[in-house]
Every structure is written in structure tokens, then in C-alpha cells.
Short mmCIF file of C-alpha atoms in Angstrom, two decimals:
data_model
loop_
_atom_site.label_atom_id
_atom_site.label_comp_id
_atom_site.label_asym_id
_atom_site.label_seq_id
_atom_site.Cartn_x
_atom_site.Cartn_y
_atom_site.Cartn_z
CA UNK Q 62 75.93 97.79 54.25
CA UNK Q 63 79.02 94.81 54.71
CA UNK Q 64 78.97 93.20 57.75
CA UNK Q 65 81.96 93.33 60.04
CA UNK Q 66 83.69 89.87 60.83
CA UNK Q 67 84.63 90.15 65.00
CA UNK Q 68 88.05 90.58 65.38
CA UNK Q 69 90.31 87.01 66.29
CA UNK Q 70 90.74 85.96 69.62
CA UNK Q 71 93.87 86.09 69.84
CA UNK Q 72 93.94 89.31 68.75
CA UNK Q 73 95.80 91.31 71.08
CA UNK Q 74 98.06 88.32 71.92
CA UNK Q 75 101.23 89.28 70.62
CA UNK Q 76 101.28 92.85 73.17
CA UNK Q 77 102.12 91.34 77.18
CA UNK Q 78 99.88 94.27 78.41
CA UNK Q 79 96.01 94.12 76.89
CA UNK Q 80 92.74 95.73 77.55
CA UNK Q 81 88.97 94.77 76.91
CA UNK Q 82 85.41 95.71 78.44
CA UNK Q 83 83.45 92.71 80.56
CA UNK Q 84 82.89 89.63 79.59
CA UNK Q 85 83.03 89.55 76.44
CA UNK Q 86 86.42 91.19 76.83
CA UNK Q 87 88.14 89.01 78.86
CA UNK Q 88 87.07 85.88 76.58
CA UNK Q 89 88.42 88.32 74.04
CA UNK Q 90 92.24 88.82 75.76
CA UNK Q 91 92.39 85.30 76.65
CA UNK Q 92 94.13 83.80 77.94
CA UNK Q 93 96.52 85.97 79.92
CA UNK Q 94 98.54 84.62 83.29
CA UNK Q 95 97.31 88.04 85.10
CA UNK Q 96 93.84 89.45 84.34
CA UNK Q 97 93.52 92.86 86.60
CA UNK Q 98 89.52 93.18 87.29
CA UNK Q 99 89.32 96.97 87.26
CA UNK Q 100 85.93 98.45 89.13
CA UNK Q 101 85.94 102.04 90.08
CA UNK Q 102 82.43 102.64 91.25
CA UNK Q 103 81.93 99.54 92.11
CA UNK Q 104 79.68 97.54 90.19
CA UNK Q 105 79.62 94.66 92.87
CA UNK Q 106 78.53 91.55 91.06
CA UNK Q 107 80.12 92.02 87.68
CA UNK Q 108 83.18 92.41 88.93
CA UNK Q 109 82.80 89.22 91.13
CA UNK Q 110 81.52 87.40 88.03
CA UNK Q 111 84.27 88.82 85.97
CA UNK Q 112 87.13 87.69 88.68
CA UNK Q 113 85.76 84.17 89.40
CA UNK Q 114 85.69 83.34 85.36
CA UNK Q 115 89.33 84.91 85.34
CA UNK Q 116 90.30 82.72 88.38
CA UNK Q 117 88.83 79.76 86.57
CA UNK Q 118 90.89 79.98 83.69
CA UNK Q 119 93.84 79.86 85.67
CA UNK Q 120 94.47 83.64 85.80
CA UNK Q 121 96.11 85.38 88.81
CA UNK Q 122 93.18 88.04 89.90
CA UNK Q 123 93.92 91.13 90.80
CA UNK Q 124 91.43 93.77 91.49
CA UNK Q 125 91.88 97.32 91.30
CA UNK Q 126 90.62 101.11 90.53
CA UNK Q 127 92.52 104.29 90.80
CA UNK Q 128 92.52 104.40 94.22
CA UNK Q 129 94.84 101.12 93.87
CA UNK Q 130 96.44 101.18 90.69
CA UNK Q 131 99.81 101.21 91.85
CA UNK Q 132 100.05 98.45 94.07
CA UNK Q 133 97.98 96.25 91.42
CA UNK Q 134 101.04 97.18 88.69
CA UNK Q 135 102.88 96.09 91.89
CA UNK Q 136 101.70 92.67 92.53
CA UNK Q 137 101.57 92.25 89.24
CA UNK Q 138 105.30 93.08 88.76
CA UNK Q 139 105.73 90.58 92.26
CA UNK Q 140 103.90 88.00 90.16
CA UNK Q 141 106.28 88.02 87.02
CA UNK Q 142 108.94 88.03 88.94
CA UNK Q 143 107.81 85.00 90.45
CA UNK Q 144 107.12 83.43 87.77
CA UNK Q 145 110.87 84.48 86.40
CA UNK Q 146 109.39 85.11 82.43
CA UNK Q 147 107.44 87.70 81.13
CA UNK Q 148 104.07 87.96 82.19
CA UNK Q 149 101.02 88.34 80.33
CA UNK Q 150 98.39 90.55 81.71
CA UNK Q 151 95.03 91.17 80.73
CA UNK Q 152 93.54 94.39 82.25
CA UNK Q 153 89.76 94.11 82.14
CA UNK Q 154 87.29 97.00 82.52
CA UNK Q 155 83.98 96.00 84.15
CA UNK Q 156 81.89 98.75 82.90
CA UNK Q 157 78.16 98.82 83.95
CA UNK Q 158 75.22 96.18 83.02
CA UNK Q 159 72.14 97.90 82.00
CA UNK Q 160 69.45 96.90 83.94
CA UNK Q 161 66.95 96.53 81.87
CA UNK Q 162 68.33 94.76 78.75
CA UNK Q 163 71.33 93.16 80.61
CA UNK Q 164 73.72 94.89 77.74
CA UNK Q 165 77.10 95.88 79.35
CA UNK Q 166 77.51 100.24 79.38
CA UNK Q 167 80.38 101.93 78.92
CA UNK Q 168 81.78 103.22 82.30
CA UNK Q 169 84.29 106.14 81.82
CA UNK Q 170 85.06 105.91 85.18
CA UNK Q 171 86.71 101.85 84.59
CA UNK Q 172 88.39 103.74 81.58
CA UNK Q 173 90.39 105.39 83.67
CA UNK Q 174 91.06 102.97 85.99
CA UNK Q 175 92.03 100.60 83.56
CA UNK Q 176 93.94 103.46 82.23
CA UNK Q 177 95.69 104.40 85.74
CA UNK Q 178 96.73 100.56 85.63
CA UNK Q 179 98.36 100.35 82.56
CA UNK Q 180 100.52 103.69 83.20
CA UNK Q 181 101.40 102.29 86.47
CA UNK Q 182 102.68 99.26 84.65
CA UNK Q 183 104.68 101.39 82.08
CA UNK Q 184 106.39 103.26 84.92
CA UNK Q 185 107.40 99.75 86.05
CA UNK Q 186 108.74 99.08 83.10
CA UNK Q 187 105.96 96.73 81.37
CA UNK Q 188 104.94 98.43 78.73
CA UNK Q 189 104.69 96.10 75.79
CA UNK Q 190 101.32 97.16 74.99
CA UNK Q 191 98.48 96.38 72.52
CA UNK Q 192 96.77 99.82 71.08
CA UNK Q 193 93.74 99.40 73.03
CA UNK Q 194 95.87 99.76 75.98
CA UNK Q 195 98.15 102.47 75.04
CA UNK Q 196 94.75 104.78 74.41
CA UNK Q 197 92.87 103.79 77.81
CA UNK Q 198 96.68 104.75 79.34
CA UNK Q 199 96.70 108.05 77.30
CA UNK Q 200 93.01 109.09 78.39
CA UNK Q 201 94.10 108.31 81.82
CA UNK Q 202 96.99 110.64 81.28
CA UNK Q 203 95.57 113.07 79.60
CA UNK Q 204 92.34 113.89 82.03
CA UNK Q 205 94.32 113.11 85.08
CA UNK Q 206 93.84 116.72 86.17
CA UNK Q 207 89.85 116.16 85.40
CA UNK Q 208 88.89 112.92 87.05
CA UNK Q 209 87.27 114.44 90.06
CA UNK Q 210 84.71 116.66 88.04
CA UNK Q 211 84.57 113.83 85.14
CA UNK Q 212 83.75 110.79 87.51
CA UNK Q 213 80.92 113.20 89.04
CA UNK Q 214 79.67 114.35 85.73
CA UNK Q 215 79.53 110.27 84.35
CA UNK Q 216 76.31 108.20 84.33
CA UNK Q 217 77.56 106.07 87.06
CA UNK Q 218 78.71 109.11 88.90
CA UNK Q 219 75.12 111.24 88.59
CA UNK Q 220 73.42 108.08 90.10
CA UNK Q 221 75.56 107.84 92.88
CA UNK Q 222 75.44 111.70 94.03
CA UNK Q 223 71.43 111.49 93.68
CA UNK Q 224 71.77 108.84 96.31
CA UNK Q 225 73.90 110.89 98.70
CA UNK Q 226 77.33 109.71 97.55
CA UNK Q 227 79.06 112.38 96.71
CA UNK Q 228 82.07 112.12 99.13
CA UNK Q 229 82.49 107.99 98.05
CA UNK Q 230 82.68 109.58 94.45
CA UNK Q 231 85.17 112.03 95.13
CA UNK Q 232 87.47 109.34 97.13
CA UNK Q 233 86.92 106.99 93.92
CA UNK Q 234 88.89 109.72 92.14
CA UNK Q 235 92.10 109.61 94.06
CA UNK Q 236 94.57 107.96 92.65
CA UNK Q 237 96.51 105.36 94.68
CA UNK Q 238 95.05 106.76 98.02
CA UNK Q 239 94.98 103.32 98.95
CA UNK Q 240 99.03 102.79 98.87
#
């Protein structure tokens, strides 16, 4: 069976709006003048982690999930005006780390975050994006009407209703409550 050569870099440089998982993903999408840190159930630490490295690089942080996905298109929209020249903006899915092997998990529920993020950004008019944005944007779109039963059907999701969190679950799933 070939072996796959990882993908450059710089990749997804050429689109102003890009999307990756972790870690890994933001080194990935680097660099970009805006990462967005998105963390719907929160993870706690890896999103920490994942904002300091951004910070570090010289990034403007800007955490979000769906309950905030507006106002993070918004200060990111504040920030390139600022700036006066397009922006680039790396939106970064946390996702979960497995316990037990320290591998990162795929989180549906940062999926749609991220996803809620970019389409907030299209509506303001930034939508030069890479394909891996477009289709976390589309899944956003397309199981808007579903995110309450589909965050409480996820992994993350089950764990948090066995431990009584139900109603913290079903807030996650409102988009831009926060506003």
C-alpha cells in the first residue's frame, strides 16, 4: 500500500478563511493574523493550550462556539478593519484528547462551531475560503435544524448528560445566545 506524503504547510494559505483540528491543525494553517479557538463543550485545557500557542505566534485569539459565533465573525471583522488589509484567519477546532492515548477525537460538536463561525464570516462578507472551510460551513448549515438532538446524541454530548448536564448541553446548542 503507497504511503501518503502530509499535505504542505502552507497548504490552505492562498484561501483568507481556513480550518484545521488541534494542534496539529493550527501548525498546519499557520500562520494566520486571527486564529478563532472554537470549543463547544468545553474541553478546558486544550483550548487554553491551543489559544496560548496561537497568541505566541503573534495571532489575535479569539474564542468562540455557537453560542458566540457571531460576535467572534464580529471582532474578527473589527480586527481587519483595524488592521485596514485583508485579514487572514485561521478557525481552529479543538476537538477532544483521548484520555488514554493522548490522540486528539473528533468532536462533531467543534464541527459545528467552527462551522457556525465561518458562515457568520460569509454573511459578513469574508468568505474567501479554503474547501475545508466551505464543508465545516455547509455541515453547519445543513444540520442547523438538528444541533440540539445531534450535540446530545455525540460522544462528548452522552458523557456530559450521564453526569447531569443535560440543560448545559442544550444551551451549548444555541446559536449566538450569547449576542
Amino acid at each position: 500500500m503507497p504511503t501518503v506524503e502530509p499535505a504542505p504547510r502552507e497548504e490552505q494559505s492562498r484561501y483568507q478563511v481556513r480550518f484545521d483540528w488541534g494542534l496539529a491543525g493550527l501548525d498546519r494553517v499557520a500562520p494566520a493574523e486571527i486564529t478563532i479557538v472554537v470549543d463547544v463543550l468545553a474541553s478546558g485545557t486544550d483550548a487554553e493550550l491551543l489559544a496560548s500557542r496561537a497568541a505566541d505566534r503573534g495571532a489575535v485569539v479569539i474564542r468562540a462556539d455557537l453560542r458566540t459565533a457571531s460576535a467572534a465573525a464580529d471582532a474578527a471583522v473589527a480586527e481587519q478593519h483595524r488592521r485596514a488589509a485583508r485579514t487572514s484567519i485561521a478557525v481552529i477546532a479543538v476537538g477532544q484528547t483521548d484520555a488514554s492515548s493522548g490522540a486528539l477525537r473528533f468532536a462533531v460538536e467543534d464541527l459545528f462551531g467552527a462551522g457556525a463561525v465561518i458562515d457568520a464570516l460569509a454573511a459578513r462578507g469574508i468568505d474567501h475560503s479554503s474547501p475545508e472551510a466551505a464543508a465545516a460551513c455547509e455541515a453547519f448549515r445543513g444540520l442547523r435544524p438538528a444541533l440540539r438532538h445531534l450535540l446530545t446524541a455525540s460522544v462528548t454530548g452522552q458523557c456530559w448528560l450521564e453526569e447531569g448536564r443535560r440543560d448545559a448541553v442544550l444551551a451549548a446548542a444555541e446559536v449566538d445566545a450569547a449576542r
